[in-house]
PDB file of C-alpha atoms and ligand atoms in Angstrom:
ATOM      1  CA  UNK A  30      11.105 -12.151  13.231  1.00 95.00           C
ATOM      2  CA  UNK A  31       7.908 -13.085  15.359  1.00 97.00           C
ATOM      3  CA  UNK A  32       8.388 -16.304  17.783  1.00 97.00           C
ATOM      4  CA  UNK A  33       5.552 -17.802  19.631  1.00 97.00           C
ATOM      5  CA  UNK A  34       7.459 -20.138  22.249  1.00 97.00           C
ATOM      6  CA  UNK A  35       5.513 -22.268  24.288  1.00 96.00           C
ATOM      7  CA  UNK A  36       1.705 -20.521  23.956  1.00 96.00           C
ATOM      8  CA  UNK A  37      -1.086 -21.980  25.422  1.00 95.00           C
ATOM      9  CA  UNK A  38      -4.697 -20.339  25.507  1.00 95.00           C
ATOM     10  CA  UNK A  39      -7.737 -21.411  27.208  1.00 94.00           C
ATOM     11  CA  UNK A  40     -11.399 -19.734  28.130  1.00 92.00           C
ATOM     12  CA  UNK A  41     -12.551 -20.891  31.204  1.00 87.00           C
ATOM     13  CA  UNK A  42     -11.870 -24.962  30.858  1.00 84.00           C
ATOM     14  CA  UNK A  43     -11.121 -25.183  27.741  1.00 91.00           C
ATOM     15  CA  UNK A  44      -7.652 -24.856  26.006  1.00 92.00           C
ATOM     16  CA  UNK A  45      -7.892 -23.458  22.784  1.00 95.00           C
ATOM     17  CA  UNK A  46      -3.786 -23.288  21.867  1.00 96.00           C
ATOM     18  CA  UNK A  47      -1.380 -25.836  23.304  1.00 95.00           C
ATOM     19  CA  UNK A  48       1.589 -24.911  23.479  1.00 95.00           C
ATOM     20  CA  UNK A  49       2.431 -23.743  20.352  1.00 95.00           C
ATOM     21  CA  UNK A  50       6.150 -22.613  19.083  1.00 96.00           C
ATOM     22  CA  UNK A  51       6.087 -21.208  15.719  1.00 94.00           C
ATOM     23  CA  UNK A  52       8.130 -18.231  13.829  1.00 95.00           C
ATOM     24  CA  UNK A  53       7.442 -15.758  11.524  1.00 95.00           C
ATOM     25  CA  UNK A  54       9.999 -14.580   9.482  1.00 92.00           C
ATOM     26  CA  UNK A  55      10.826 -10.867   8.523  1.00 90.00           C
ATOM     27  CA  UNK A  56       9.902 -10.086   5.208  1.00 89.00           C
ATOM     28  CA  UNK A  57       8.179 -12.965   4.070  1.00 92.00           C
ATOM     29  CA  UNK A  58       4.429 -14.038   4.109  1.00 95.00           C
ATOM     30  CA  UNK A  59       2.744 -16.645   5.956  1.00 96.00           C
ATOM     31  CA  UNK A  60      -0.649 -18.431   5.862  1.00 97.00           C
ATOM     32  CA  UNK A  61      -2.226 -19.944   8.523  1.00 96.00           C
ATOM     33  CA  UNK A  62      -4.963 -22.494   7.701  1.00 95.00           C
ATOM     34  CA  UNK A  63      -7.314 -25.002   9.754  1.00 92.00           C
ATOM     35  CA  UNK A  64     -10.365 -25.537  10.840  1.00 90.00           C
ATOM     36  CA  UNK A  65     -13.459 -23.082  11.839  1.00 89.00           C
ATOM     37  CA  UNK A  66     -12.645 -22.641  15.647  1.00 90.00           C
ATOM     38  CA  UNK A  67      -9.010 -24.050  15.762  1.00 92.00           C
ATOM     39  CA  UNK A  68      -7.527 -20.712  16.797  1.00 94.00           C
ATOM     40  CA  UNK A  69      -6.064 -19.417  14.714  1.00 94.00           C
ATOM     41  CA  UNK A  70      -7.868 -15.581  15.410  1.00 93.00           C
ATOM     42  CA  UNK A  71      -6.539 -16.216  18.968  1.00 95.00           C
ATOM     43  CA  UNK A  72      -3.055 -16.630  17.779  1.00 96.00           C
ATOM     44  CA  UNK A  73      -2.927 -13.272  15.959  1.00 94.00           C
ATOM     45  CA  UNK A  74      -4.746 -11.465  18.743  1.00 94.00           C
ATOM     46  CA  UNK A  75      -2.364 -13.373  20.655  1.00 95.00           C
ATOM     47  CA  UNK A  76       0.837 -12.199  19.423  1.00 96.00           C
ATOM     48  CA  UNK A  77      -0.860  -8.627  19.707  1.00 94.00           C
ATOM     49  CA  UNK A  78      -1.389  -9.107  23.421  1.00 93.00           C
ATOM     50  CA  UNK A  79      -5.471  -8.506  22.645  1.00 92.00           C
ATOM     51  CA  UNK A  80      -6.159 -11.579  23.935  1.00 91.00           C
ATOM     52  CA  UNK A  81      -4.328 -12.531  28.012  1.00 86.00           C
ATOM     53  CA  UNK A  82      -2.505 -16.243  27.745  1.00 86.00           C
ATOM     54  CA  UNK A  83      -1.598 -18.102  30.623  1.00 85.00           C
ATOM     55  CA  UNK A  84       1.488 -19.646  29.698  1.00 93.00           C
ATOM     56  CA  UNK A  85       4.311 -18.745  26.977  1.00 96.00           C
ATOM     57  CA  UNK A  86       6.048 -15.817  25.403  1.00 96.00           C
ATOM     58  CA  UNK A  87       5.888 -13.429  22.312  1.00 97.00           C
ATOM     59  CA  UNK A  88       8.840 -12.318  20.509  1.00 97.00           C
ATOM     60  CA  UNK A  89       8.618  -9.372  18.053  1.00 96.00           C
ATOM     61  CA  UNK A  90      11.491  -7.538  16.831  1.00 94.00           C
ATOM     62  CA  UNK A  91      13.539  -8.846  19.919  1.00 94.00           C
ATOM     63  CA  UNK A  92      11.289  -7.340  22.175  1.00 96.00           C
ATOM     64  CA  UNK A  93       8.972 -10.152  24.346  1.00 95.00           C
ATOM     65  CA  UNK A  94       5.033 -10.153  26.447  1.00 94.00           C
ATOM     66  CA  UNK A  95       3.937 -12.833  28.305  1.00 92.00           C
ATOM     67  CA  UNK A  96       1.520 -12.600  31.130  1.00 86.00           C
ATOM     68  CA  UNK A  97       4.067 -10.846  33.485  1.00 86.00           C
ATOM     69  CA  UNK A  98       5.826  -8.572  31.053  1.00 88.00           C
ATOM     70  CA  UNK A  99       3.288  -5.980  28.616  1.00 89.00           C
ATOM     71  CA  UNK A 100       5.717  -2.926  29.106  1.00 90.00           C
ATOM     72  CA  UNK A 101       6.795  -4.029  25.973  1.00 91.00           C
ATOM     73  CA  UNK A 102       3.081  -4.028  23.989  1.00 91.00           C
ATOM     74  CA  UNK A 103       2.953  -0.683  22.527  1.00 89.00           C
ATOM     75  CA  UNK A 104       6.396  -0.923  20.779  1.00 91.00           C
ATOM     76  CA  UNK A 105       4.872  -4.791  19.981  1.00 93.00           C
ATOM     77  CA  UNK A 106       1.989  -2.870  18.555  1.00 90.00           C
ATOM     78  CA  UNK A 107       3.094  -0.553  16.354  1.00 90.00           C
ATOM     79  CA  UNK A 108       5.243  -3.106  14.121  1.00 94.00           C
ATOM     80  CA  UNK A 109       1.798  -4.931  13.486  1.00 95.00           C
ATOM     81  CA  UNK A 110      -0.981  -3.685  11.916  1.00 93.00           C
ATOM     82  CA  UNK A 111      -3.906  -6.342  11.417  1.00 92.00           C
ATOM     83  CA  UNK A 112      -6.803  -5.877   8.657  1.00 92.00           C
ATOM     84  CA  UNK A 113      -9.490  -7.598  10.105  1.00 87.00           C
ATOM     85  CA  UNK A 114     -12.133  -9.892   8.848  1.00 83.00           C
ATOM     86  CA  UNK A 115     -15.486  -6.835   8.728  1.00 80.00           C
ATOM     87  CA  UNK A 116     -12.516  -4.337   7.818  1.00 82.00           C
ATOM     88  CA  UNK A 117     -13.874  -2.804  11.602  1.00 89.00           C
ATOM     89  CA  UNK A 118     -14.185   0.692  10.133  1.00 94.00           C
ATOM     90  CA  UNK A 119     -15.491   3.757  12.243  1.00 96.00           C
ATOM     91  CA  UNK A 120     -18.979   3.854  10.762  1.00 95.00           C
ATOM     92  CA  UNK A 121     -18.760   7.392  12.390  1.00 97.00           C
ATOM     93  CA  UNK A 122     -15.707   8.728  10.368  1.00 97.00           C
ATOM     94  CA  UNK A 123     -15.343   9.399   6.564  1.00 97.00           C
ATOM     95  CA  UNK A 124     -12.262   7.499   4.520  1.00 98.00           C
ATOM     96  CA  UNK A 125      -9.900  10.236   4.802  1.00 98.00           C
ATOM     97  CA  UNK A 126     -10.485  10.478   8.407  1.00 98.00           C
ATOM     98  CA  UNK A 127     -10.370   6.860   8.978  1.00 97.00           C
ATOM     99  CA  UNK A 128      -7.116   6.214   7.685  1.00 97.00           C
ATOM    100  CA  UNK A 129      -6.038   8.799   8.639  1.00 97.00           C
ATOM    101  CA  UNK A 130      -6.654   8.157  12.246  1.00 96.00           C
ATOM    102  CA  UNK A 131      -3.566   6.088  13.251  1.00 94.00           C
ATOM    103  CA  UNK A 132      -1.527   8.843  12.143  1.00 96.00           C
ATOM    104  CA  UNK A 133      -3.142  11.331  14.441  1.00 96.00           C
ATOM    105  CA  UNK A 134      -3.353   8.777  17.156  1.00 92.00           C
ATOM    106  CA  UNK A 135       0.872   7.748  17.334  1.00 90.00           C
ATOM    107  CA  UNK A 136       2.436  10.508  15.233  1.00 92.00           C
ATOM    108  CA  UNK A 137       2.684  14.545  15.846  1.00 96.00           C
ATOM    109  CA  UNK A 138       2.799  14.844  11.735  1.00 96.00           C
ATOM    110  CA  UNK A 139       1.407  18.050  10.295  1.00 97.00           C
ATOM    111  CA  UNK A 140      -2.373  17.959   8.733  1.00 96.00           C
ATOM    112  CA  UNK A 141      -0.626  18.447   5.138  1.00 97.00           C
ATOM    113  CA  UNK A 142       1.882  15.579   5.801  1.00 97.00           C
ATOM    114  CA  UNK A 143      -0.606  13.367   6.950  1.00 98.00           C
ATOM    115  CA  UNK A 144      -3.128  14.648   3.982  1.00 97.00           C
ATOM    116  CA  UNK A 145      -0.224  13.193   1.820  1.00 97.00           C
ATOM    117  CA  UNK A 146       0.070   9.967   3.283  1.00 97.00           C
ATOM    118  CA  UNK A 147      -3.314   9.386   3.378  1.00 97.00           C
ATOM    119  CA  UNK A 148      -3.731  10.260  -0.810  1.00 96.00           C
ATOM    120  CA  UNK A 149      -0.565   7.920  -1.176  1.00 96.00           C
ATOM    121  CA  UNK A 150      -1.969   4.577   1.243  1.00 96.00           C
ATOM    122  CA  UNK A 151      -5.172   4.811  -0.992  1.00 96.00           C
ATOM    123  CA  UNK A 152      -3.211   5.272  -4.084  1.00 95.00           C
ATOM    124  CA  UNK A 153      -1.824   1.801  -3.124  1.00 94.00           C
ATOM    125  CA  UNK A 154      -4.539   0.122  -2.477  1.00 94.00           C
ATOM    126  CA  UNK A 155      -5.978   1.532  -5.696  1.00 94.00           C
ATOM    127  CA  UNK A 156      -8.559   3.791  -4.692  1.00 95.00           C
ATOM    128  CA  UNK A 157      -8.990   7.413  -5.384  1.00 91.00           C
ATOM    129  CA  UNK A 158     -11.490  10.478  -4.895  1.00 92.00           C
ATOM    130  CA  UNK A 159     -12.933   8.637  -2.026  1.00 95.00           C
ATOM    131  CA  UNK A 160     -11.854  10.617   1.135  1.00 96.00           C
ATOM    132  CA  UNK A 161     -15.116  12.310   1.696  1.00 97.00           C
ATOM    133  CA  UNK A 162     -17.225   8.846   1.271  1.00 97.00           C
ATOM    134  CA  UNK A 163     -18.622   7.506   4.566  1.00 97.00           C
ATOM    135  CA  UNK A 164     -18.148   3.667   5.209  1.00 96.00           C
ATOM    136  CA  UNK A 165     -21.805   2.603   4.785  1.00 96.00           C
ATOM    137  CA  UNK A 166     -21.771   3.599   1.307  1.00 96.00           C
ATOM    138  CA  UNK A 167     -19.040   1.506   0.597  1.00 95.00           C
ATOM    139  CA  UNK A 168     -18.938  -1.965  -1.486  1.00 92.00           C
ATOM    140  CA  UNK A 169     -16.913  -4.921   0.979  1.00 90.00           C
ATOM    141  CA  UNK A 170     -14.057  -4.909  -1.673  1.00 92.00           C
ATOM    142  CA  UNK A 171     -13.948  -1.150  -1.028  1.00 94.00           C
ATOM    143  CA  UNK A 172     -14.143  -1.758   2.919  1.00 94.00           C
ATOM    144  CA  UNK A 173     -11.332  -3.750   2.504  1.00 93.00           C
ATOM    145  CA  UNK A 174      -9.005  -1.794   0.662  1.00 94.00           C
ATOM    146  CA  UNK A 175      -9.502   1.161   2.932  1.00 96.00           C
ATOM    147  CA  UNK A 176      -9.207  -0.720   6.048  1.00 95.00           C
ATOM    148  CA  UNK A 177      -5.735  -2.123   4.362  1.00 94.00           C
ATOM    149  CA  UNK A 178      -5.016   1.389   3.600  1.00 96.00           C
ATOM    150  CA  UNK A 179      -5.153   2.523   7.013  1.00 96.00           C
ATOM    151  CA  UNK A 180      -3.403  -0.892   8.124  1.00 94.00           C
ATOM    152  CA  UNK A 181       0.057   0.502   6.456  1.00 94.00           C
ATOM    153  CA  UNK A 182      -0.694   3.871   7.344  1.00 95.00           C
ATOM    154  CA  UNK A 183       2.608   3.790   9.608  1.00 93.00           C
ATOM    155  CA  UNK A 184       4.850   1.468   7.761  1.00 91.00           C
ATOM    156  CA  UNK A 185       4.660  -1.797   9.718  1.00 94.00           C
ATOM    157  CA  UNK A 186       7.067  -4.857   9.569  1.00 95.00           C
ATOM    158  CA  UNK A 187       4.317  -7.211   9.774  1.00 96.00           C
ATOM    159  CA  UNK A 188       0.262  -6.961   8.209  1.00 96.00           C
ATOM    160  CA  UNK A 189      -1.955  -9.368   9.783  1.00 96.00           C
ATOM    161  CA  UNK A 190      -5.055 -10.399   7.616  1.00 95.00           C
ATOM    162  CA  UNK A 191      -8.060 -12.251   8.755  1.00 94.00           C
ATOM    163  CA  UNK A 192      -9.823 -14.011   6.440  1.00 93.00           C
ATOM    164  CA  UNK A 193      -9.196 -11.289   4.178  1.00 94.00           C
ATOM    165  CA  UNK A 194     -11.656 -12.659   1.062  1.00 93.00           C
ATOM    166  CA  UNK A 195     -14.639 -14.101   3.199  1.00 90.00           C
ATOM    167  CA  UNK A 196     -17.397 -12.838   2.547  1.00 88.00           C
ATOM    168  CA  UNK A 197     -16.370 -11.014  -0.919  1.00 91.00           C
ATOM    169  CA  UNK A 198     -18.087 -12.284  -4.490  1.00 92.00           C
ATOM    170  CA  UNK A 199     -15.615 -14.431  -6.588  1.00 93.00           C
ATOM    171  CA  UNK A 200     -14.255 -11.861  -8.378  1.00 94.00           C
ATOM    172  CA  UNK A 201     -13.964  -9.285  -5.892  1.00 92.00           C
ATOM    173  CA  UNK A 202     -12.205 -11.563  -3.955  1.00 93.00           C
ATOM    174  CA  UNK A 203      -9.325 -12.183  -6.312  1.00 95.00           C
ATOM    175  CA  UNK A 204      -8.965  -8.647  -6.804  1.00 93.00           C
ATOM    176  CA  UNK A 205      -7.850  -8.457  -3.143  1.00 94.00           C
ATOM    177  CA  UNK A 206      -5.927 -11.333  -3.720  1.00 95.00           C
ATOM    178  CA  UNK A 207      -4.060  -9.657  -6.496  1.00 95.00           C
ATOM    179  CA  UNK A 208      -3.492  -6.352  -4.344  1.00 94.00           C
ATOM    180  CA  UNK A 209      -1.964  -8.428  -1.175  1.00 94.00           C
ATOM    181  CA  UNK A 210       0.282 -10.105  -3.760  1.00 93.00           C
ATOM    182  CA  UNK A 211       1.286  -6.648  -5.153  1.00 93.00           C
ATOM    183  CA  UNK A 212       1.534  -4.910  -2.286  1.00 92.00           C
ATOM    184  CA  UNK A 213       3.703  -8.393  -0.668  1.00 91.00           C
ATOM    185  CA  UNK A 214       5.850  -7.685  -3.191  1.00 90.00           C
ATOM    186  CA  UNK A 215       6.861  -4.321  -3.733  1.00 91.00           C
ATOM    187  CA  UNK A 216       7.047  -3.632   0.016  1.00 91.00           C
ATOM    188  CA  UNK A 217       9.012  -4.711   3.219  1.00 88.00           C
ATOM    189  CA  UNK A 218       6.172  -6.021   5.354  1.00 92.00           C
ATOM    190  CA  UNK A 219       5.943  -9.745   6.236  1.00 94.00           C
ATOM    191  CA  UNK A 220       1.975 -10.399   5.481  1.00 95.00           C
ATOM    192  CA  UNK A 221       0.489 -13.190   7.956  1.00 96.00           C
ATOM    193  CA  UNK A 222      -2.677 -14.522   6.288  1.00 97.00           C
ATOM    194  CA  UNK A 223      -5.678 -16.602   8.275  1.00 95.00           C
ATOM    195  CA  UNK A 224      -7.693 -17.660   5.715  1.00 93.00           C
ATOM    196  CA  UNK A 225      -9.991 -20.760   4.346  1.00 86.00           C
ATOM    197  CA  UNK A 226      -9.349 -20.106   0.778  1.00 88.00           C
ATOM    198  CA  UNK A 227      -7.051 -22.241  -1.129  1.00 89.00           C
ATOM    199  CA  UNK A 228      -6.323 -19.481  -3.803  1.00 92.00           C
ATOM    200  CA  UNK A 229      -4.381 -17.455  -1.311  1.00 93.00           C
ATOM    201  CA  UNK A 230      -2.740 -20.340  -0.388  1.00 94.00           C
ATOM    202  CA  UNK A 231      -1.965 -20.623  -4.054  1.00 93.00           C
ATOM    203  CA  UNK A 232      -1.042 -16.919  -3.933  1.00 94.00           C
ATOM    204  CA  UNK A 233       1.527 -17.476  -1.367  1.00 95.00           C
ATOM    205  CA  UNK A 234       2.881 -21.057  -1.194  1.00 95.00           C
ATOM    206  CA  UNK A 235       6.681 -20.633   0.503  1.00 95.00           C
ATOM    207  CA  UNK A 236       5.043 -20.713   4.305  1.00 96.00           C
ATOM    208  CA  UNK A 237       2.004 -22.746   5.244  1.00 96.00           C
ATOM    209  CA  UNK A 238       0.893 -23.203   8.870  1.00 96.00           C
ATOM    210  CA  UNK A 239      -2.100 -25.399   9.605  1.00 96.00           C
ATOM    211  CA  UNK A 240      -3.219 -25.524  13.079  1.00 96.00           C
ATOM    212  CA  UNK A 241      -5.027 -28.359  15.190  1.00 94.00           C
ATOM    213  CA  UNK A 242      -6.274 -28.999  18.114  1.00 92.00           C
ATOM    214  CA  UNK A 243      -5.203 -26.185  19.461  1.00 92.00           C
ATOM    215  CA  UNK A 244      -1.463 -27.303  17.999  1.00 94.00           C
ATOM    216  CA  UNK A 245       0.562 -26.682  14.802  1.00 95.00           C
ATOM    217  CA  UNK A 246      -0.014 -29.754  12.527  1.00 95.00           C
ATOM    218  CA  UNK A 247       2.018 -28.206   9.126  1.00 95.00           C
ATOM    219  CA  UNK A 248       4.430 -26.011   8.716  1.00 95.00           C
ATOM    220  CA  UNK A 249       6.139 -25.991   5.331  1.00 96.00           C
ATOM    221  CA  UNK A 250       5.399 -24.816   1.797  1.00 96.00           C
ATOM    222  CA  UNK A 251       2.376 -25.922  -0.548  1.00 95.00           C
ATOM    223  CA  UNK A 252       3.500 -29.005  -2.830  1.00 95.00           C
ATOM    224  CA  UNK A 253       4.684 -30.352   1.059  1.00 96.00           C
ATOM    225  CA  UNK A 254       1.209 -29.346   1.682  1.00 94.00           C
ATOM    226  CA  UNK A 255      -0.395 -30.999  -0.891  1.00 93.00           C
ATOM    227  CA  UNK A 256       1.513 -34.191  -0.511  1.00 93.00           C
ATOM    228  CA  UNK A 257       1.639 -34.542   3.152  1.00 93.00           C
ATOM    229  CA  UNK A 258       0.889 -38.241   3.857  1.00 93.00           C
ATOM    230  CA  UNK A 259      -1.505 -36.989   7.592  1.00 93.00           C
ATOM    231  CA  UNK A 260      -4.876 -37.428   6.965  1.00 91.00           C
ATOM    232  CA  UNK A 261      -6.678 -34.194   8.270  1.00 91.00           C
ATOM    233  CA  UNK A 262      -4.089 -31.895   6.245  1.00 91.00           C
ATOM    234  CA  UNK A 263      -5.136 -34.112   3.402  1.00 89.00           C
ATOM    235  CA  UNK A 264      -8.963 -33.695   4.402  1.00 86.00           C
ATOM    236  CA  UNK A 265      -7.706 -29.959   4.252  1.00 82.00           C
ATOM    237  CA  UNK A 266      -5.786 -30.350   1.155  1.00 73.00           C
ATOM    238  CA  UNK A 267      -8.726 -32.327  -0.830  1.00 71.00           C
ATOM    239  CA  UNK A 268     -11.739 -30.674   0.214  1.00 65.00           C
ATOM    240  CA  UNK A 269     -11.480 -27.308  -1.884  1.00 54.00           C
TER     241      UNK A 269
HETATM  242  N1  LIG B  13     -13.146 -14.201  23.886  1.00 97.69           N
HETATM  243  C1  LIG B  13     -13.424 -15.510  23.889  1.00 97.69           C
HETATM  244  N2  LIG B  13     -14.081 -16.092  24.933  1.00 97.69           N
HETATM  245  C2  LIG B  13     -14.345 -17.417  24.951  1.00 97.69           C
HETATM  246  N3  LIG B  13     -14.014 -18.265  23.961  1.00 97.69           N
HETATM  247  C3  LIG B  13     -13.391 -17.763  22.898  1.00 97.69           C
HETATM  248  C4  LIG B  13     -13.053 -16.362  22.788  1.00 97.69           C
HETATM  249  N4  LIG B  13     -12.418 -16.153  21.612  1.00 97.69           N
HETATM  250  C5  LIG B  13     -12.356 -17.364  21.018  1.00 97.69           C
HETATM  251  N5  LIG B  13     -12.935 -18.319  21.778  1.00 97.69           N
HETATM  252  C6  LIG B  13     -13.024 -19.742  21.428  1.00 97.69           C
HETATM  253  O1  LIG B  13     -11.757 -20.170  21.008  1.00 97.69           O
HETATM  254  C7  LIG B  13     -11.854 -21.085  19.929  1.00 97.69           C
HETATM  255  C8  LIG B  13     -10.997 -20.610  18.779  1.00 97.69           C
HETATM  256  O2  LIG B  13     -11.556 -19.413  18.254  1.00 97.69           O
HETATM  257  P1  LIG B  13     -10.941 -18.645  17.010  1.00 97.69           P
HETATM  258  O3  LIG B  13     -11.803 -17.446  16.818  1.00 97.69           O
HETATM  259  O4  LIG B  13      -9.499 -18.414  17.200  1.00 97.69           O
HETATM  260  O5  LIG B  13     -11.153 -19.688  15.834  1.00 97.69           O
HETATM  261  P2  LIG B  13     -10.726 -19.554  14.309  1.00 97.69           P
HETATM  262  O6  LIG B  13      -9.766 -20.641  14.027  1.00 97.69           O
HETATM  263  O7  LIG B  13     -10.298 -18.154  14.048  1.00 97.69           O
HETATM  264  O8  LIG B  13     -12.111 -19.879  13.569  1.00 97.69           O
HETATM  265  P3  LIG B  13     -12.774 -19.214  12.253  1.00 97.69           P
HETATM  266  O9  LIG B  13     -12.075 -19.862  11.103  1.00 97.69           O
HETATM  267  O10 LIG B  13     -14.201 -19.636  12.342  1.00 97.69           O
HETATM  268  O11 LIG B  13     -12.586 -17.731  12.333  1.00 97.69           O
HETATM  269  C9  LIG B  13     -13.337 -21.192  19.590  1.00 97.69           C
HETATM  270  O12 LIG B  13     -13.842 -22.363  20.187  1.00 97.69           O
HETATM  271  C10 LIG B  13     -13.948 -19.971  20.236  1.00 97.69           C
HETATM  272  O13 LIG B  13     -15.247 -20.230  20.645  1.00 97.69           O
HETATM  273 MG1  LIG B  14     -11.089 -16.573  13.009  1.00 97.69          MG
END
């Protein structure tokens, strides 16, 4: 379980978060929806401790940060993973060697057990033969699947996606769809999900979140959602 008790954010004057208090739940995806600018990127970089907030406290896995307690943030970190929104591959670095790389960053594995894992993470995420390929002559549905690859690299509890189909064709887009569904399914990790796009919301209707203002507006599941009687998550709800 993830709780966010009491988080407020600002930059300079501005508060972007308000004190929030939201959970998470082991095991089970979430989407967070709202507005361009709401915060909800802050949140997730929030609950990684990538972004400092001035008031409130993280809960992962029992274990808590706030602004006077990080000792805690690498344990935090390694039962998160997040795949974020330009898949932030090293442009430097071939497939193999970027997924590979939080292996040989947090784990003393041997080069054939982490040759393994690698082959098996892209097997997942339904790529093969790729290891030598360099990013920039990748596709974005490719990017994707290999930065999810190295996302689960070392077996999180929790997968943080944002906006995981911006930016991706139609069709492209619900084939990543499909694979977060699959992979959802047949595996442990919670999935968190910031996204615009209704299908995933479709694709995973048991826990909606829609922020505001800087505060949580919705939290419930889709027909809730879709026949909530407050006028911006029916702006939300209507506009797609
Ligand atoms: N590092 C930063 N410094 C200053 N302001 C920031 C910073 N990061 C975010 N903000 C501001 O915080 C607000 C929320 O940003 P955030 O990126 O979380 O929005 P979002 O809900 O993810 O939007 P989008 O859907 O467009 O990705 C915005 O007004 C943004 O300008
Ligand atoms: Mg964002």
């Amino acid at each position: 379980m993830i709780k966010v008790k009491n988080l407020s954010v600002s930059f300079e004057e501005k508060e972007v978060l308000h004190n929030i208090n939201l959970e998470l739940p082991e095991g089970e995806s979430t989407v967070i929806v709202g507005k361009s600018g709401c915060g909800k990127t802050v949140l997730i970089k929030s609950i990684l401790g990538l972004i400092p907030f001035e008031k409130g406290e993280i809960e992962v896995e029992g274990m808590t940060h706030s602004v006077t307690n990080s000792a805690n943030l690498n344990l935090i970190r390694k039962k998160i993973s997040m795949v974020f929104q330009n898949s932030a591959l090293f442009d430097s670095m071939n497939v193999y060697q970027n997924v590979a790389f939080p292996l040989v960053e947090h784990t003393k594995l041997s080069f054939k057990e982490i040759s393994r894992i690698v082959k098996e993470k892209l097997k997942m995420v339904g790529l093969h033969d790729i290891e030598d390929v360099m990013p920039s002559e990748l596709s974005g549905g490719m990017k994707k699947r290999v930065g999810l690859a190295r996302a689960i690299v070392l077996e999180p509890d929790y997968v943080f996606y944002d906006e995981p189909t911006t930016g991706l064709d139609p069709v492209t887009a619900d084939e990543i769809i499909t694979l977060i569904s699959k992979l959802s399914q047949t595996n442990r990790w919670a999935s968190v999900i910031i996204t615009h796009d209704k299908k995933l919301m479709k694709a995973f209707p048991n826990n909606i979140i829609m922020l505001n203002e800087g505060k949580t507006l919705f939290h419930g599941d889709l027909d809730q959602f879709n026949s909530s009687d407050d006028g911006i998550v029916k702006s939300f709800s209507y506009s797609y």
